[in-house]
Short mmCIF file of C-alpha atoms in Angstrom, two decimals:
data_model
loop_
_atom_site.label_atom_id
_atom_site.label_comp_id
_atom_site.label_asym_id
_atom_site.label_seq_id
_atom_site.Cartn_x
_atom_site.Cartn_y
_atom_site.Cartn_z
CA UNK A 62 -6.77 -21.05 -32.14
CA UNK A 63 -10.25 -20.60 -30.95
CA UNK A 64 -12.32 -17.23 -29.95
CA UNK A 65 -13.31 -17.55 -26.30
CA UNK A 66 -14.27 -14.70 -23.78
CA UNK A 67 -12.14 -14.46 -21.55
CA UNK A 68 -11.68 -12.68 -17.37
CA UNK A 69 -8.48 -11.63 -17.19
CA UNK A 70 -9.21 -10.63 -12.81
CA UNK A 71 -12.01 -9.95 -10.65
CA UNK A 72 -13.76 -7.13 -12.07
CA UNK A 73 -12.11 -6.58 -15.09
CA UNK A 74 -14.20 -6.31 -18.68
CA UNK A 75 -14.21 -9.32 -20.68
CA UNK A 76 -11.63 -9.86 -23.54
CA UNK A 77 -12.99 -11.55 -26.32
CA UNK A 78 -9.86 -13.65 -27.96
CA UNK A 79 -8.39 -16.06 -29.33
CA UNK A 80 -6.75 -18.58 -27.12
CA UNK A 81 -5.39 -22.43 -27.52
CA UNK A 82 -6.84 -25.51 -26.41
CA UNK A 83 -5.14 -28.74 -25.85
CA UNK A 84 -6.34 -31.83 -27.41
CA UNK A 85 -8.52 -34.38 -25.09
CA UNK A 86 -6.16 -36.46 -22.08
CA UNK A 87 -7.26 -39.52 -21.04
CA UNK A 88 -10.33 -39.19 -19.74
CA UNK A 89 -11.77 -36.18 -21.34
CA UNK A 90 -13.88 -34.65 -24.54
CA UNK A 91 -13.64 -31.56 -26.93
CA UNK A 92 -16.65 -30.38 -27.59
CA UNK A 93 -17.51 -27.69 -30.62
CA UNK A 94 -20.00 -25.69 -28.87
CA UNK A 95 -23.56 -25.03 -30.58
CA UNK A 96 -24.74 -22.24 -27.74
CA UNK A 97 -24.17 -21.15 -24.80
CA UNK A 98 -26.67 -19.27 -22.38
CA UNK A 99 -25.44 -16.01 -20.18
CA UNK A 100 -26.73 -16.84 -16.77
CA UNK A 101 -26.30 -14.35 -13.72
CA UNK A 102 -23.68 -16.86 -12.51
CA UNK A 103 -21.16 -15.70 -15.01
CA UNK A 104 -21.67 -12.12 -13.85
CA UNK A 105 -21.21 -13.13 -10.75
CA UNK A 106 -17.79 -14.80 -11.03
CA UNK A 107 -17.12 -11.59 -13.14
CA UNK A 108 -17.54 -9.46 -10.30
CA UNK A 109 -16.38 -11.87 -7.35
CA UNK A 110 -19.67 -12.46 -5.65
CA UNK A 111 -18.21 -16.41 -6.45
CA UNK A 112 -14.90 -16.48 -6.42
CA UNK A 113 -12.87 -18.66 -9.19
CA UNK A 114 -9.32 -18.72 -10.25
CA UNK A 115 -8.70 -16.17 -12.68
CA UNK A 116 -7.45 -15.68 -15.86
CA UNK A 117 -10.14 -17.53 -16.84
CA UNK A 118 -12.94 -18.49 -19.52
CA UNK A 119 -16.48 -18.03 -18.55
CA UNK A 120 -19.35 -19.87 -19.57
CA UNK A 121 -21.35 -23.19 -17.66
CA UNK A 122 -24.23 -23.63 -19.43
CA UNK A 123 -24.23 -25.01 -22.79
CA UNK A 124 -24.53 -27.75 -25.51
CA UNK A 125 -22.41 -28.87 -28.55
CA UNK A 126 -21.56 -31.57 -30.44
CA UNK A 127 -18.24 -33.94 -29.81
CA UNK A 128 -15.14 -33.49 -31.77
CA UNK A 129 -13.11 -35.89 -30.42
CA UNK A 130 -12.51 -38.05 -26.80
CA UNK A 131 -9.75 -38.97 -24.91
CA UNK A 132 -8.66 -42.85 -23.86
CA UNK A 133 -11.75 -44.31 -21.96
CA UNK A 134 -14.32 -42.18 -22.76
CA UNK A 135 -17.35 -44.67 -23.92
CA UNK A 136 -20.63 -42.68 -22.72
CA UNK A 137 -20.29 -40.36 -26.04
CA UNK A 138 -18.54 -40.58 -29.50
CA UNK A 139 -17.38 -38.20 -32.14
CA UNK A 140 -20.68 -36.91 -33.61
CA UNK A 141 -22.68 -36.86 -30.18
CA UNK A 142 -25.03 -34.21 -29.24
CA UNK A 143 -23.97 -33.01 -25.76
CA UNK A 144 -25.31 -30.90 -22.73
CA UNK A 145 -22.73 -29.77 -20.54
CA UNK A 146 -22.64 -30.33 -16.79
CA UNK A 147 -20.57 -27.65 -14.78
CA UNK A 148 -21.35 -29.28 -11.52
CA UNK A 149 -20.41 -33.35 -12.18
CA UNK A 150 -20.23 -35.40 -9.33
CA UNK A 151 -17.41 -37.39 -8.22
CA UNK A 152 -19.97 -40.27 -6.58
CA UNK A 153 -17.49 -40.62 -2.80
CA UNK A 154 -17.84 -37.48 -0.94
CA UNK A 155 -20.22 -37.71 1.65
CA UNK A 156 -23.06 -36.12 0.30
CA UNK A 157 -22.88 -37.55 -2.56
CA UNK A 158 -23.10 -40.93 -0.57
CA UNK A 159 -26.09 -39.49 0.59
CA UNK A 160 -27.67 -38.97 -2.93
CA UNK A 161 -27.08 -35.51 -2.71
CA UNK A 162 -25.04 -35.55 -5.76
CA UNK A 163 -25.63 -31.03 -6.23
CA UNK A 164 -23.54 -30.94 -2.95
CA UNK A 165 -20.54 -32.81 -3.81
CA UNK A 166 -17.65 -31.28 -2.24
CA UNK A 167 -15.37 -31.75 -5.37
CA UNK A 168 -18.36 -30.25 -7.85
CA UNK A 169 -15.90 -27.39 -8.85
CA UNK A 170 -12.15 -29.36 -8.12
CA UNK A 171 -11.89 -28.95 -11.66
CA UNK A 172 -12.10 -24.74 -11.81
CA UNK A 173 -8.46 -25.26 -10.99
CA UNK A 174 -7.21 -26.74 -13.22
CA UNK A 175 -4.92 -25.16 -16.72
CA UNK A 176 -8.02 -25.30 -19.21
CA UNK A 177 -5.63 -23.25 -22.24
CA UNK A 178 -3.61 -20.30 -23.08
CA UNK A 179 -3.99 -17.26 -24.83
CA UNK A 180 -1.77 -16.30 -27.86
CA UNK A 181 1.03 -15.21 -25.45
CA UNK A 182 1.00 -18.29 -23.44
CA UNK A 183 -0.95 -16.75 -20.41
CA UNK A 184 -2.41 -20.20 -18.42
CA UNK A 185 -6.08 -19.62 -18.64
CA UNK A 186 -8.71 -21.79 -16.03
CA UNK A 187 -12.23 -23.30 -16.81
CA UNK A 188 -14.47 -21.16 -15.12
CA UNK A 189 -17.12 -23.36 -13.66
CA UNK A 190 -15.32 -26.30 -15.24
CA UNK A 191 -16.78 -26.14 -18.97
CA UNK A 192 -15.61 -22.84 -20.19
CA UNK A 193 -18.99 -22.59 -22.38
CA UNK A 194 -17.56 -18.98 -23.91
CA UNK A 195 -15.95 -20.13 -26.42
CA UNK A 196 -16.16 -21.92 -30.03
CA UNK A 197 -14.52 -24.83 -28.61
CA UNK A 198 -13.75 -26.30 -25.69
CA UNK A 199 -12.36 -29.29 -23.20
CA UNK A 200 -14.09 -30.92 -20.43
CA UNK A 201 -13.96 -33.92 -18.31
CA UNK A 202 -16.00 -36.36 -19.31
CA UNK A 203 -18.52 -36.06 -16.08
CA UNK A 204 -19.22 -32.84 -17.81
CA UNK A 205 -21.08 -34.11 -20.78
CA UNK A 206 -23.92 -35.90 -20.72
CA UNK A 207 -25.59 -37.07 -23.83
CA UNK A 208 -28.36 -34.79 -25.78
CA UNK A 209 -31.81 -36.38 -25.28
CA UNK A 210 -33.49 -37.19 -28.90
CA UNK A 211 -35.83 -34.53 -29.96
CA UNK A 212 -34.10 -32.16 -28.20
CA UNK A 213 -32.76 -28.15 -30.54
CA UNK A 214 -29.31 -28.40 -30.09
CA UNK A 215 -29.29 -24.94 -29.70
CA UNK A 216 -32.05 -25.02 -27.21
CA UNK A 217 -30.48 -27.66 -25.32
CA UNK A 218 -27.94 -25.11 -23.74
CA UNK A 219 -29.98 -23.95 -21.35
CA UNK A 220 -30.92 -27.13 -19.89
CA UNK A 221 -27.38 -26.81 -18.55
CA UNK A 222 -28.26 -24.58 -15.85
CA UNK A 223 -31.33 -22.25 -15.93
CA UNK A 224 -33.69 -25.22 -16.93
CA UNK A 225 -32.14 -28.04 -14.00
CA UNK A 226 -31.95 -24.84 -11.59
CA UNK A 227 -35.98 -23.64 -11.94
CA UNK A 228 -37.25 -26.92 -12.54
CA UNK A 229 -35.41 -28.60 -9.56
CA UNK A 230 -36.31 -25.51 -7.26
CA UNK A 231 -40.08 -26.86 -7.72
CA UNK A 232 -39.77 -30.48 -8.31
CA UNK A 233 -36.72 -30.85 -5.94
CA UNK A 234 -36.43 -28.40 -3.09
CA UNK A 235 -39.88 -26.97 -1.95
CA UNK A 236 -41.60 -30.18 -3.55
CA UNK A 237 -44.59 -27.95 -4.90
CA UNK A 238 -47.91 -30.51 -4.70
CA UNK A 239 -50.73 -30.13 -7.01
CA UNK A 240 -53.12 -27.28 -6.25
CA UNK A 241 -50.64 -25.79 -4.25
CA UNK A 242 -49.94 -21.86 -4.96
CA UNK A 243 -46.27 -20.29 -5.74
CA UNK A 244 -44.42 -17.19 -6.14
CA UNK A 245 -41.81 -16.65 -7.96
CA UNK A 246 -39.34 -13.84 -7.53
CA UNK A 247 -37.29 -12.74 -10.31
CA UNK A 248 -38.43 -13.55 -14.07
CA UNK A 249 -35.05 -13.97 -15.41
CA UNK A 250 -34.32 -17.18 -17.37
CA UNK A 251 -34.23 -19.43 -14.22
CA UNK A 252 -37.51 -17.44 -13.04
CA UNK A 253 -39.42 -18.42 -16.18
CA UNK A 254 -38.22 -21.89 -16.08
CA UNK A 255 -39.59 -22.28 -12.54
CA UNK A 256 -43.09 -20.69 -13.77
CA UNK A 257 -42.58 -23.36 -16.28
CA UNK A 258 -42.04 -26.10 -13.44
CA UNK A 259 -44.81 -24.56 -11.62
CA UNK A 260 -47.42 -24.78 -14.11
CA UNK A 261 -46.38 -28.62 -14.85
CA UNK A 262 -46.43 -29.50 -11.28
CA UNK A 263 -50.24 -28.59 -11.03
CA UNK A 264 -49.89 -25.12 -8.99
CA UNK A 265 -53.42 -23.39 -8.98
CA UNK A 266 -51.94 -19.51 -8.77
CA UNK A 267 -48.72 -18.85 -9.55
CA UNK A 268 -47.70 -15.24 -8.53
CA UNK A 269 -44.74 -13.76 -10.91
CA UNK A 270 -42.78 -11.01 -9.03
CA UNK A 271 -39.95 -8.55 -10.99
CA UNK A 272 -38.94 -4.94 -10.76
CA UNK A 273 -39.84 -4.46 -14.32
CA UNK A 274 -43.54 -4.21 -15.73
CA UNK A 275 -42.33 -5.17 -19.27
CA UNK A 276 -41.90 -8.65 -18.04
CA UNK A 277 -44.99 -9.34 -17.42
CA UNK A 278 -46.66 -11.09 -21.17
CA UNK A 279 -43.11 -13.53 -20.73
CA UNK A 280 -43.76 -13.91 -17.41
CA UNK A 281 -47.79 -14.79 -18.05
CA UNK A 282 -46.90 -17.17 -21.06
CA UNK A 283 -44.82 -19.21 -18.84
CA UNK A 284 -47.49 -19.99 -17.01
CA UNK A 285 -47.98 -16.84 -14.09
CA UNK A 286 -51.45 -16.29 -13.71
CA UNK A 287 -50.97 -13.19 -11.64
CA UNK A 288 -48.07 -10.44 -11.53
CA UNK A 289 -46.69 -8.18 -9.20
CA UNK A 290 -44.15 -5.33 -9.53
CA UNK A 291 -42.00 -5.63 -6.35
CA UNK A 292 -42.39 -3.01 -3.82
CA UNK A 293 -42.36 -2.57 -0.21
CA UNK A 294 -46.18 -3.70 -0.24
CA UNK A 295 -45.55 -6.90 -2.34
CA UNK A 296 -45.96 -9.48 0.56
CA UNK A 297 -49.39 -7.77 1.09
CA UNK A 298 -50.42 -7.84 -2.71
CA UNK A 299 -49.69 -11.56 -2.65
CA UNK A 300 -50.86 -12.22 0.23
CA UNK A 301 -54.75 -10.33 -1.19
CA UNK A 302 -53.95 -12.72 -4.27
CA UNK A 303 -54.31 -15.89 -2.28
CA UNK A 304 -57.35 -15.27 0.40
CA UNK A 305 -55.50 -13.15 3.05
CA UNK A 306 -53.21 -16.56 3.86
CA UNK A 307 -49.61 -16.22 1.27
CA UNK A 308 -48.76 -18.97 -0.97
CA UNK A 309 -48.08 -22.23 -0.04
CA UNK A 310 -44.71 -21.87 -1.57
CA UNK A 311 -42.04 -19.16 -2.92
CA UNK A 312 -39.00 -19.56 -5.22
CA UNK A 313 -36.56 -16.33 -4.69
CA UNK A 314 -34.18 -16.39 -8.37
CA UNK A 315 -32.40 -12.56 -7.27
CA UNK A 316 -30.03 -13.67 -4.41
CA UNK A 317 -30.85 -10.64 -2.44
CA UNK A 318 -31.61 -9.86 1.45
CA UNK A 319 -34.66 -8.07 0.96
CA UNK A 320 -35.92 -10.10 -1.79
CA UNK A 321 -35.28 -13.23 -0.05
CA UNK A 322 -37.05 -11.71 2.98
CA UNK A 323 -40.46 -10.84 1.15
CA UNK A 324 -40.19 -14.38 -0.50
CA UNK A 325 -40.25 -15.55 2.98
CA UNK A 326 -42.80 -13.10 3.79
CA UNK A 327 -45.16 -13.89 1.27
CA UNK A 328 -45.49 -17.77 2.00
CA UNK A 329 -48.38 -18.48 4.53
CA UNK A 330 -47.88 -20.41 7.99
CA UNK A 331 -46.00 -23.37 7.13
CA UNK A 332 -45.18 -21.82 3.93
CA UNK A 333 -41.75 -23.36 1.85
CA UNK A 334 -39.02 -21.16 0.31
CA UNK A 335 -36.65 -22.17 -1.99
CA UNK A 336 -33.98 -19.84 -2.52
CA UNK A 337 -32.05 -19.87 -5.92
CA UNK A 338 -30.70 -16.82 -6.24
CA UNK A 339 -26.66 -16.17 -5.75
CA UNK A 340 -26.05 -13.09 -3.42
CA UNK A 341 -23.01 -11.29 -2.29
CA UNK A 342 -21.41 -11.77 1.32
CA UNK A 343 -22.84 -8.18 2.20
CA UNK A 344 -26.57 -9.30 1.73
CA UNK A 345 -27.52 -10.16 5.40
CA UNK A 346 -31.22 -11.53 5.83
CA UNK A 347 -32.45 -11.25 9.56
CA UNK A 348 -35.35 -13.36 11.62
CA UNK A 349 -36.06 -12.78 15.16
CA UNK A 350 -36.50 -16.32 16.90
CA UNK A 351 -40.59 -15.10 17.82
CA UNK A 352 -40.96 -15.38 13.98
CA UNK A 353 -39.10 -18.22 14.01
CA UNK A 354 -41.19 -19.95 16.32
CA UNK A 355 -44.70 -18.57 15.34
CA UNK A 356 -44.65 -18.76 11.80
CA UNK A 357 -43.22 -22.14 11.28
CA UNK A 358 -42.01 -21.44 7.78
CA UNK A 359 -39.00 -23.12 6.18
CA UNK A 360 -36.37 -21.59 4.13
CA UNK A 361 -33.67 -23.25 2.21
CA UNK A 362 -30.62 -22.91 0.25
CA UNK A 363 -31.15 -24.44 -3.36
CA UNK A 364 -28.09 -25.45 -5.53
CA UNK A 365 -28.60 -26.46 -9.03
CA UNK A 366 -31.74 -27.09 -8.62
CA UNK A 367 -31.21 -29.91 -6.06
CA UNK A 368 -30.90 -31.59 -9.33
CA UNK A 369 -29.30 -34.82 -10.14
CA UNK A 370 -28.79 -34.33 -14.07
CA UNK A 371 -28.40 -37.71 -15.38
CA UNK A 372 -31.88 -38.33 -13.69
CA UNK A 373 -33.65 -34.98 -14.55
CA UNK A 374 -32.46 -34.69 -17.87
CA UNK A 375 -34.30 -37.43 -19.50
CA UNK A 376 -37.74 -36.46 -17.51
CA UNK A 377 -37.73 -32.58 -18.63
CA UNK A 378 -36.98 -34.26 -22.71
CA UNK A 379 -40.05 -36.05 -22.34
CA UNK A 380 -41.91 -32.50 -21.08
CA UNK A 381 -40.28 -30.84 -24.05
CA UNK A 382 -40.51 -33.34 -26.69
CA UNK A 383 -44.71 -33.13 -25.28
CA UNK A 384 -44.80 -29.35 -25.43
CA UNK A 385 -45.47 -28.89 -21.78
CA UNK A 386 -41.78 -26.98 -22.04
CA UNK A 387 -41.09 -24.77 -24.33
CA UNK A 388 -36.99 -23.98 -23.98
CA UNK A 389 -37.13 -21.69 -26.65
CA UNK A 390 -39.37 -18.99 -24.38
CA UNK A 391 -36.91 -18.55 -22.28
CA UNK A 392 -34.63 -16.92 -24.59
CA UNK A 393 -34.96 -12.97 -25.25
CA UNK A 394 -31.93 -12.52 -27.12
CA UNK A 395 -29.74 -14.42 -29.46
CA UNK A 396 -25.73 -13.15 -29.62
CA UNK A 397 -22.79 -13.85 -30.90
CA UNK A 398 -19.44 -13.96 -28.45
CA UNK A 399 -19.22 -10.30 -28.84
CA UNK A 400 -22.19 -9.51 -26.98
CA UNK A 401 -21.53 -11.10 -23.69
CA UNK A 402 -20.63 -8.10 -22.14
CA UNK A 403 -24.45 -6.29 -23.41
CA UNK A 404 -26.14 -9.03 -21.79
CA UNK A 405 -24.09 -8.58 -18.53
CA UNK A 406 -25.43 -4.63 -18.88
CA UNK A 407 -28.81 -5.61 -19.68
CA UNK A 408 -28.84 -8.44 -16.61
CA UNK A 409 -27.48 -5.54 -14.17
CA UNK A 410 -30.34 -3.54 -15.31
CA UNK A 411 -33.16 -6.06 -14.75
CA UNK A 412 -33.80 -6.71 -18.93
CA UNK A 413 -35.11 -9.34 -20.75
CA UNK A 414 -34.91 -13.46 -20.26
CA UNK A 415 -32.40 -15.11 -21.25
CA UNK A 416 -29.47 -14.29 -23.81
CA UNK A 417 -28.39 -17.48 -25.64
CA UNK A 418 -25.06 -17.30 -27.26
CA UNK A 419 -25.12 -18.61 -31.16
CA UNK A 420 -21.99 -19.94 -32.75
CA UNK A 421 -21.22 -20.64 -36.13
#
């Protein structure tokens, strides 16, 4: 038996338990997990903006070391330092055909599937595949990929998610250019990792927007050179930051109407938004076509980062391993299991980074 945390059903708190893994099928890897960050996804799935099959154990972004693999599993041995992959590709949908390996249609087939069972035999599912809430856990083998060298293991969670996500929103989706100026919305742990992005990709200002004015020194040390506390006058204030024109491109990490609205807002003619954040069904964003037409902005979805993690994993170690990244400003908070539901509170209330989950 293991200690996981656990959603029994949409909306209810989370149990933190002991449940019972299998050992490693053909094709798959147990993994003893190291850490595991609490991104807004989980929340999300705990309150069905995403919907999952539930019972189920939370958890996508994290990193661990192998315990053991099932029959033909060669990529990583007992031992291994790994970074799990909630989102692996199954290389023949159509997208990813395409290259567009973040879209593949069968990304989450695995959600589905009986991950373990809890003491009384209750058929638990792998949240977003990995089940990173727990001490342990089993995966698919598309959902490890080996730890670069010189990479924290602990650290190394949160290139899992929050890193791929902000770093791909910039290098990936709006494609920021050198010179060019940003906004970012939202300096959560995917916000600071796309200040991070920004600042490596050569961006002259980068704007940092949040409700919160305590944000503001994290939000400056990874690499905002201005800050704004949203309002209903923030598209102004950033549009006064960069000559009267808006920046060249904006990176929404909240997921919600009116947010995604000012991001849009804020970006000059021709301006690029990239928009990260994961909102509810009830958060409607409207355009009238005029705009449309006159303003000649673009605005686009961004999953994962547009990231293909096999590729982008080994570029961002180099970054690290150089100290351009520092992983280990992103976090705000170190836990244990127990405090999962804290950092959903302290998420819901606009606090702090990231919380990074530390197991024994």
């Amino acid at each position: 038996m293991i200690r996981a945390a656990v959603l029994p059903a949409v909306g209810s708190p989370l149990e933190i338990t002991g449940i019972e893994l299998p050992e490693p099928g053909p094709g798959q890897v147990r993994v003893r997990l190291a850490a595991a960050g609490v991104c807004h996804s989980d929340l999300s799935l705990s309150n069905g903006t995403m919907r999952v099959p539930v019972p189920a154990v939370l958890g996508h972004e994290g990193a661990g070391t192998v315990v053991s693999v099932g029959e033909g599993v060669t990529h990583v041995a007992p031992g291994d330092g790994v970074v799990l992959n909630w989102a692996p590709s199954c290389g023949s949908c159509h997208p990813c055909s395409l290259g567009e390996v973040w879209l593949c249609v069968n990304a989450l087939a695995g959600a589905a599937n009986v991950h373990a069972r809890t003491e009384d035999g209750t058929e638990l599912h792998p949240g977003l595949n990995v089940a990173a809430f727990a001490e342990e856990t089993v995966v698919a083998a598309g959902c490890v990929l080996p730890l670069p060298d010189g990479i924290p293991l602990t650290d190394a969670a949160l290139l899992g998610c929050a890193v791929l996500t902000g770093w791909g929103a910039v290098h990936h989706s709006a494609r920021v250019r050198e010179g060019e100026t940003v906004a970012v919305f939202g300096v959560g742990g995917v916000g600071l990792a796309t200040l991070q992005a920004a600042r490596i990709a050569g961006a002259s200002t980068i704007v940092a927007v949040d409700v919160s004015p305590e944000k503001e020194a994290l939000a400056r040390a990874a690499g905002a050179t201005e800050y704004v506390v949203a309002s209903e006058t923030t598209a102004k204030e950033i549009r006064k930051l960069t000559g009267g024109q808006g920046v060249d491109v904006a990176v929404e990490c909240v997921g919600r109407a009116v947010t995604i609205r000012t991001a849009w807002e804020s970006t000059r003619r021709g301006g690029r938004t990239a928009v990260v954040g994961i909102g509810g069904k009830d958060q409607q964003v409207t355009f009238h076509a005029l705009e449309l037409f006159h303003w000649g902005r673009t605005l686009a979805g961004c999953v994962y980062g547009n990231s293909n993690p096999a590729v982008d994993l080994p570029v961002l170690a180099e970054h690290i391993r150089a100290g351009r990244f520092d992983l280990g400003s992103l976090v705000t908070e170190r836990i244990t299991l127990d405090g999962i539901p804290g950092a959903f509170d302290n998420m819901l209330a606009g606090k702090g980074g990231r919380a990074l989950v530390i197991f024994p």
